[in-house]
């Protein structure tokens, strides 16, 4: 009987559930995880989206202009070609507020144009106005609150990328020496005209 007891004790120990030692219990268990790949959205090449938004629409004459814009442009041209500043004043007064003629406040718009005209009567400025409006135009800010039809298109175009034909058109408005100065400034700085899509004449002034 005494010899049987050790054997029974060994069998009892073998039947007990296994427990990890302290070192084994503390060791982290590796759990297999599934890697999930989220598909990425294709990205446009740098500059592509910006170009689509900021590149202005270009045109010439009345073709492509909204009817109200074309009407205002023609009214300004007719007044300028008449040589009658009173007629130009009437066109200005169609606006709720007169078009801006300077970055600074001016008094009477016609008197101001006379002071800016080399002949002192405003006729030289009228000639400039016709040259500007007969040049190509650019639509800037299409579909935004700042949408504007601008003459000449050179006011929004990079001067260092003009074609020979575009330079010929530019020389109808400015001299070659003026062009050299503008290239140094990095932009067109002579007179420009802005008309809103509703036909409102916003400005006729030296480009900022």
PDB file of C-alpha atoms in Angstrom:
ATOM      1  CA  UNK A   1       0.000   0.000   0.000  1.00  0.00           C
ATOM      2  CA  UNK A   2       2.872   2.331   0.832  1.00  0.00           C
ATOM      3  CA  UNK A   3       4.401   1.828  -2.677  1.00  0.00           C
ATOM      4  CA  UNK A   4       1.104   2.583  -4.450  1.00  0.00           C
ATOM      5  CA  UNK A   5       0.696   6.095  -2.966  1.00  0.00           C
ATOM      6  CA  UNK A   6       3.591   7.771  -4.865  1.00  0.00           C
ATOM      7  CA  UNK A   7       2.241   6.425  -8.138  1.00  0.00           C
ATOM      8  CA  UNK A   8      -1.214   7.786  -7.405  1.00  0.00           C
ATOM      9  CA  UNK A   9       0.279  11.179  -6.545  1.00  0.00           C
ATOM     10  CA  UNK A  10       2.066  11.344  -9.870  1.00  0.00           C
ATOM     11  CA  UNK A  11      -1.139  10.515 -11.743  1.00  0.00           C
ATOM     12  CA  UNK A  12      -3.000  13.298  -9.895  1.00  0.00           C
ATOM     13  CA  UNK A  13      -0.353  15.842 -10.778  1.00  0.00           C
ATOM     14  CA  UNK A  14      -0.466  14.842 -14.455  1.00  0.00           C
ATOM     15  CA  UNK A  15      -4.238  15.245 -14.522  1.00  0.00           C
ATOM     16  CA  UNK A  16      -4.130  18.825 -13.166  1.00  0.00           C
ATOM     17  CA  UNK A  17      -4.665  21.662 -15.786  1.00  0.00           C
ATOM     18  CA  UNK A  18      -1.422  23.213 -17.031  1.00  0.00           C
ATOM     19  CA  UNK A  19      -0.553  26.736 -15.870  1.00  0.00           C
ATOM     20  CA  UNK A  20       2.138  28.925 -17.360  1.00  0.00           C
ATOM     21  CA  UNK A  21       5.080  29.932 -15.270  1.00  0.00           C
ATOM     22  CA  UNK A  22       5.547  33.594 -14.367  1.00  0.00           C
ATOM     23  CA  UNK A  23       7.903  34.266 -17.287  1.00  0.00           C
ATOM     24  CA  UNK A  24       5.665  32.479 -19.756  1.00  0.00           C
ATOM     25  CA  UNK A  25       2.545  34.331 -18.526  1.00  0.00           C
ATOM     26  CA  UNK A  26       4.227  37.708 -18.841  1.00  0.00           C
ATOM     27  CA  UNK A  27       5.385  37.136 -22.416  1.00  0.00           C
ATOM     28  CA  UNK A  28       3.060  38.884 -24.975  1.00  0.00           C
ATOM     29  CA  UNK A  29       1.174  36.638 -27.314  1.00  0.00           C
ATOM     30  CA  UNK A  30       1.349  37.447 -31.028  1.00  0.00           C
ATOM     31  CA  UNK A  31      -2.034  37.914 -32.687  1.00  0.00           C
ATOM     32  CA  UNK A  32      -2.295  37.732 -36.446  1.00  0.00           C
ATOM     33  CA  UNK A  33      -3.999  40.867 -37.822  1.00  0.00           C
ATOM     34  CA  UNK A  34      -5.487  41.457 -41.241  1.00  0.00           C
ATOM     35  CA  UNK A  35      -4.055  44.411 -43.192  1.00  0.00           C
ATOM     36  CA  UNK A  36      -6.762  46.566 -44.801  1.00  0.00           C
ATOM     37  CA  UNK A  37      -5.709  48.710 -47.762  1.00  0.00           C
ATOM     38  CA  UNK A  38      -7.808  51.824 -48.363  1.00  0.00           C
ATOM     39  CA  UNK A  39      -7.894  52.797 -52.043  1.00  0.00           C
ATOM     40  CA  UNK A  40      -6.411  56.231 -52.676  1.00  0.00           C
ATOM     41  CA  UNK A  41      -8.020  58.851 -54.893  1.00  0.00           C
ATOM     42  CA  UNK A  42      -5.968  59.743 -57.970  1.00  0.00           C
ATOM     43  CA  UNK A  43      -4.190  63.062 -57.555  1.00  0.00           C
ATOM     44  CA  UNK A  44      -3.942  65.526 -60.444  1.00  0.00           C
ATOM     45  CA  UNK A  45      -0.440  66.534 -61.480  1.00  0.00           C
ATOM     46  CA  UNK A  46       0.803  69.669 -59.667  1.00  0.00           C
ATOM     47  CA  UNK A  47      -0.589  72.821 -61.232  1.00  0.00           C
ATOM     48  CA  UNK A  48      -3.269  71.104 -63.321  1.00  0.00           C
ATOM     49  CA  UNK A  49      -6.233  72.008 -61.118  1.00  0.00           C
ATOM     50  CA  UNK A  50      -4.950  75.536 -60.508  1.00  0.00           C
ATOM     51  CA  UNK A  51      -4.550  76.116 -64.232  1.00  0.00           C
ATOM     52  CA  UNK A  52      -8.107  75.021 -64.933  1.00  0.00           C
ATOM     53  CA  UNK A  53      -9.412  77.528 -62.380  1.00  0.00           C
ATOM     54  CA  UNK A  54      -7.210  80.553 -62.962  1.00  0.00           C
ATOM     55  CA  UNK A  55      -6.567  80.499 -66.707  1.00  0.00           C
ATOM     56  CA  UNK A  56      -8.661  83.316 -68.237  1.00  0.00           C
ATOM     57  CA  UNK A  57     -10.933  82.942 -71.235  1.00  0.00           C
ATOM     58  CA  UNK A  58      -9.778  85.117 -74.141  1.00  0.00           C
ATOM     59  CA  UNK A  59     -11.739  86.746 -76.944  1.00  0.00           C
ATOM     60  CA  UNK A  60     -11.752  89.531 -79.492  1.00  0.00           C
ATOM     61  CA  UNK A  61     -14.389  92.112 -80.361  1.00  0.00           C
ATOM     62  CA  UNK A  62     -18.006  91.430 -79.390  1.00  0.00           C
ATOM     63  CA  UNK A  63     -17.858  87.725 -80.256  1.00  0.00           C
ATOM     64  CA  UNK A  64     -18.243  85.601 -77.136  1.00  0.00           C
ATOM     65  CA  UNK A  65     -19.356  88.461 -74.901  1.00  0.00           C
ATOM     66  CA  UNK A  66     -22.666  88.299 -72.999  1.00  0.00           C
ATOM     67  CA  UNK A  67     -25.238  90.653 -74.593  1.00  0.00           C
ATOM     68  CA  UNK A  68     -25.171  93.154 -71.701  1.00  0.00           C
ATOM     69  CA  UNK A  69     -21.370  93.299 -71.728  1.00  0.00           C
ATOM     70  CA  UNK A  70     -21.277  93.767 -75.503  1.00  0.00           C
ATOM     71  CA  UNK A  71     -23.909  96.529 -75.228  1.00  0.00           C
ATOM     72  CA  UNK A  72     -21.919  98.481 -72.643  1.00  0.00           C
ATOM     73  CA  UNK A  73     -18.694  98.077 -74.587  1.00  0.00           C
ATOM     74  CA  UNK A  74     -20.315  99.414 -77.742  1.00  0.00           C
ATOM     75  CA  UNK A  75     -21.880 102.355 -75.882  1.00  0.00           C
ATOM     76  CA  UNK A  76     -18.475 103.349 -74.504  1.00  0.00           C
ATOM     77  CA  UNK A  77     -16.864 103.035 -77.936  1.00  0.00           C
ATOM     78  CA  UNK A  78     -19.575 105.132 -79.581  1.00  0.00           C
ATOM     79  CA  UNK A  79     -19.184 107.842 -76.936  1.00  0.00           C
ATOM     80  CA  UNK A  80     -15.391 107.850 -77.234  1.00  0.00           C
ATOM     81  CA  UNK A  81     -15.431 108.034 -81.030  1.00  0.00           C
ATOM     82  CA  UNK A  82     -17.887 110.923 -80.910  1.00  0.00           C
ATOM     83  CA  UNK A  83     -15.254 113.041 -79.180  1.00  0.00           C
ATOM     84  CA  UNK A  84     -17.998 114.342 -76.902  1.00  0.00           C
ATOM     85  CA  UNK A  85     -17.162 113.934 -73.231  1.00  0.00           C
ATOM     86  CA  UNK A  86     -20.768 114.738 -72.383  1.00  0.00           C
ATOM     87  CA  UNK A  87     -21.846 111.593 -74.218  1.00  0.00           C
ATOM     88  CA  UNK A  88     -19.300 109.591 -72.252  1.00  0.00           C
ATOM     89  CA  UNK A  89     -20.680 111.082 -69.040  1.00  0.00           C
ATOM     90  CA  UNK A  90     -24.143 109.824 -69.990  1.00  0.00           C
ATOM     91  CA  UNK A  91     -22.774 106.298 -70.376  1.00  0.00           C
ATOM     92  CA  UNK A  92     -21.106 106.546 -66.976  1.00  0.00           C
ATOM     93  CA  UNK A  93     -24.364 107.650 -65.388  1.00  0.00           C
ATOM     94  CA  UNK A  94     -26.077 104.424 -66.424  1.00  0.00           C
ATOM     95  CA  UNK A  95     -24.304 102.849 -63.458  1.00  0.00           C
ATOM     96  CA  UNK A  96     -25.585 103.191 -59.911  1.00  0.00           C
ATOM     97  CA  UNK A  97     -22.089 104.474 -59.129  1.00  0.00           C
ATOM     98  CA  UNK A  98     -19.653 105.937 -61.689  1.00  0.00           C
ATOM     99  CA  UNK A  99     -16.843 103.683 -62.915  1.00  0.00           C
ATOM    100  CA  UNK A 100     -13.584 103.988 -61.005  1.00  0.00           C
ATOM    101  CA  UNK A 101     -11.027 106.153 -62.799  1.00  0.00           C
ATOM    102  CA  UNK A 102      -8.189 105.973 -60.281  1.00  0.00           C
ATOM    103  CA  UNK A 103      -7.036 104.108 -57.196  1.00  0.00           C
ATOM    104  CA  UNK A 104      -7.652 107.425 -55.441  1.00  0.00           C
ATOM    105  CA  UNK A 105     -10.933 109.288 -55.144  1.00  0.00           C
ATOM    106  CA  UNK A 106     -11.616 111.812 -57.890  1.00  0.00           C
ATOM    107  CA  UNK A 107     -14.118 114.616 -58.145  1.00  0.00           C
ATOM    108  CA  UNK A 108     -15.997 115.132 -61.389  1.00  0.00           C
ATOM    109  CA  UNK A 109     -15.052 112.192 -63.652  1.00  0.00           C
ATOM    110  CA  UNK A 110     -14.946 114.218 -66.870  1.00  0.00           C
ATOM    111  CA  UNK A 111     -12.800 116.936 -65.321  1.00  0.00           C
ATOM    112  CA  UNK A 112     -10.460 114.242 -64.057  1.00  0.00           C
ATOM    113  CA  UNK A 113     -10.128 112.653 -67.515  1.00  0.00           C
ATOM    114  CA  UNK A 114      -9.210 116.058 -68.920  1.00  0.00           C
ATOM    115  CA  UNK A 115      -6.392 116.397 -66.389  1.00  0.00           C
ATOM    116  CA  UNK A 116      -5.060 112.989 -67.431  1.00  0.00           C
ATOM    117  CA  UNK A 117      -5.188 113.802 -71.137  1.00  0.00           C
ATOM    118  CA  UNK A 118      -2.096 115.221 -72.834  1.00  0.00           C
ATOM    119  CA  UNK A 119      -4.190 117.659 -74.877  1.00  0.00           C
ATOM    120  CA  UNK A 120      -5.983 118.983 -71.797  1.00  0.00           C
ATOM    121  CA  UNK A 121      -9.398 118.397 -73.383  1.00  0.00           C
ATOM    122  CA  UNK A 122      -9.779 114.678 -72.777  1.00  0.00           C
ATOM    123  CA  UNK A 123      -9.581 113.681 -76.436  1.00  0.00           C
ATOM    124  CA  UNK A 124      -6.290 111.822 -76.037  1.00  0.00           C
ATOM    125  CA  UNK A 125      -7.817 109.752 -73.236  1.00  0.00           C
ATOM    126  CA  UNK A 126     -10.822 108.987 -75.455  1.00  0.00           C
ATOM    127  CA  UNK A 127      -8.439 107.709 -78.129  1.00  0.00           C
ATOM    128  CA  UNK A 128      -6.750 105.472 -75.557  1.00  0.00           C
ATOM    129  CA  UNK A 129     -10.168 104.204 -74.484  1.00  0.00           C
ATOM    130  CA  UNK A 130     -10.997 103.124 -78.042  1.00  0.00           C
ATOM    131  CA  UNK A 131      -7.631 101.381 -78.463  1.00  0.00           C
ATOM    132  CA  UNK A 132      -8.110  99.491 -75.215  1.00  0.00           C
ATOM    133  CA  UNK A 133     -11.666  98.328 -75.998  1.00  0.00           C
ATOM    134  CA  UNK A 134     -10.745  97.224 -79.514  1.00  0.00           C
ATOM    135  CA  UNK A 135      -7.941  95.009 -78.228  1.00  0.00           C
ATOM    136  CA  UNK A 136      -8.574  91.426 -77.157  1.00  0.00           C
ATOM    137  CA  UNK A 137     -10.402  90.830 -73.894  1.00  0.00           C
ATOM    138  CA  UNK A 138     -10.073  88.334 -71.056  1.00  0.00           C
ATOM    139  CA  UNK A 139     -12.685  86.851 -68.747  1.00  0.00           C
ATOM    140  CA  UNK A 140     -11.317  86.577 -65.226  1.00  0.00           C
ATOM    141  CA  UNK A 141     -12.955  84.911 -62.222  1.00  0.00           C
ATOM    142  CA  UNK A 142     -15.677  83.169 -64.233  1.00  0.00           C
ATOM    143  CA  UNK A 143     -18.479  81.897 -62.025  1.00  0.00           C
ATOM    144  CA  UNK A 144     -17.355  83.885 -58.971  1.00  0.00           C
ATOM    145  CA  UNK A 145     -18.474  87.151 -57.389  1.00  0.00           C
ATOM    146  CA  UNK A 146     -15.377  88.771 -58.949  1.00  0.00           C
ATOM    147  CA  UNK A 147     -16.229  87.764 -62.530  1.00  0.00           C
ATOM    148  CA  UNK A 148     -15.017  90.487 -64.875  1.00  0.00           C
ATOM    149  CA  UNK A 149     -14.466  91.098 -68.591  1.00  0.00           C
ATOM    150  CA  UNK A 150     -11.181  92.959 -68.908  1.00  0.00           C
ATOM    151  CA  UNK A 151      -9.634  94.963 -71.752  1.00  0.00           C
ATOM    152  CA  UNK A 152      -6.960  94.602 -72.905  1.00  0.00           C
ATOM    153  CA  UNK A 153      -6.265  90.932 -72.216  1.00  0.00           C
ATOM    154  CA  UNK A 154      -2.632  91.914 -71.606  1.00  0.00           C
ATOM    155  CA  UNK A 155      -3.747  93.165 -68.187  1.00  0.00           C
ATOM    156  CA  UNK A 156      -4.010  89.533 -67.024  1.00  0.00           C
ATOM    157  CA  UNK A 157      -1.530  87.776 -69.327  1.00  0.00           C
ATOM    158  CA  UNK A 158       2.187  87.141 -68.642  1.00  0.00           C
ATOM    159  CA  UNK A 159       4.057  89.647 -70.798  1.00  0.00           C
ATOM    160  CA  UNK A 160       7.083  87.384 -71.229  1.00  0.00           C
ATOM    161  CA  UNK A 161       4.980  84.807 -73.088  1.00  0.00           C
ATOM    162  CA  UNK A 162       3.268  87.026 -75.667  1.00  0.00           C
ATOM    163  CA  UNK A 163       3.410  85.915 -79.295  1.00  0.00           C
ATOM    164  CA  UNK A 164       4.730  88.289 -81.996  1.00  0.00           C
ATOM    165  CA  UNK A 165       1.141  88.882 -83.134  1.00  0.00           C
ATOM    166  CA  UNK A 166       0.050  89.747 -79.596  1.00  0.00           C
ATOM    167  CA  UNK A 167       2.939  92.182 -79.286  1.00  0.00           C
ATOM    168  CA  UNK A 168       1.822  93.940 -82.478  1.00  0.00           C
ATOM    169  CA  UNK A 169      -1.616  94.402 -80.908  1.00  0.00           C
ATOM    170  CA  UNK A 170      -0.040  95.612 -77.673  1.00  0.00           C
ATOM    171  CA  UNK A 171       2.037  98.214 -79.551  1.00  0.00           C
ATOM    172  CA  UNK A 172      -1.214  99.808 -80.716  1.00  0.00           C
ATOM    173  CA  UNK A 173      -1.758 100.790 -77.084  1.00  0.00           C
ATOM    174  CA  UNK A 174       1.755 101.390 -75.735  1.00  0.00           C
ATOM    175  CA  UNK A 175       5.259 102.029 -77.058  1.00  0.00           C
ATOM    176  CA  UNK A 176       8.129  99.550 -77.063  1.00  0.00           C
ATOM    177  CA  UNK A 177       9.851 101.529 -74.299  1.00  0.00           C
ATOM    178  CA  UNK A 178       6.662 101.280 -72.228  1.00  0.00           C
ATOM    179  CA  UNK A 179       6.723  97.536 -72.834  1.00  0.00           C
ATOM    180  CA  UNK A 180      10.306  97.275 -71.583  1.00  0.00           C
ATOM    181  CA  UNK A 181       9.319  99.076 -68.380  1.00  0.00           C
ATOM    182  CA  UNK A 182       6.337  96.763 -67.923  1.00  0.00           C
ATOM    183  CA  UNK A 183       8.515  93.687 -68.343  1.00  0.00           C
ATOM    184  CA  UNK A 184      10.741  94.994 -65.571  1.00  0.00           C
ATOM    185  CA  UNK A 185       7.646  95.547 -63.426  1.00  0.00           C
ATOM    186  CA  UNK A 186       6.407  92.074 -64.332  1.00  0.00           C
ATOM    187  CA  UNK A 187       2.958  93.180 -65.471  1.00  0.00           C
ATOM    188  CA  UNK A 188       0.899  95.445 -67.737  1.00  0.00           C
ATOM    189  CA  UNK A 189       0.503  98.839 -66.062  1.00  0.00           C
ATOM    190  CA  UNK A 190      -1.291 101.032 -68.633  1.00  0.00           C
ATOM    191  CA  UNK A 191      -5.031 101.721 -68.902  1.00  0.00           C
ATOM    192  CA  UNK A 192      -7.543  98.884 -68.677  1.00  0.00           C
ATOM    193  CA  UNK A 193     -11.340  98.610 -68.660  1.00  0.00           C
ATOM    194  CA  UNK A 194     -13.469  96.265 -66.561  1.00  0.00           C
ATOM    195  CA  UNK A 195     -17.121  95.412 -67.275  1.00  0.00           C
ATOM    196  CA  UNK A 196     -19.153  93.030 -65.117  1.00  0.00           C
ATOM    197  CA  UNK A 197     -21.279  90.197 -66.578  1.00  0.00           C
ATOM    198  CA  UNK A 198     -24.398  92.299 -65.945  1.00  0.00           C
ATOM    199  CA  UNK A 199     -23.047  95.105 -68.137  1.00  0.00           C
ATOM    200  CA  UNK A 200     -21.897  97.358 -65.283  1.00  0.00           C
ATOM    201  CA  UNK A 201     -18.894  99.471 -66.234  1.00  0.00           C
ATOM    202  CA  UNK A 202     -16.615  99.063 -63.215  1.00  0.00           C
ATOM    203  CA  UNK A 203     -13.454 100.929 -64.126  1.00  0.00           C
ATOM    204  CA  UNK A 204     -11.247 102.672 -66.654  1.00  0.00           C
ATOM    205  CA  UNK A 205      -7.891 103.358 -65.054  1.00  0.00           C
ATOM    206  CA  UNK A 206      -4.203 102.560 -64.948  1.00  0.00           C
ATOM    207  CA  UNK A 207      -3.812  98.901 -64.026  1.00  0.00           C
ATOM    208  CA  UNK A 208      -2.896  98.338 -60.378  1.00  0.00           C
TER     209      UNK A 208
END
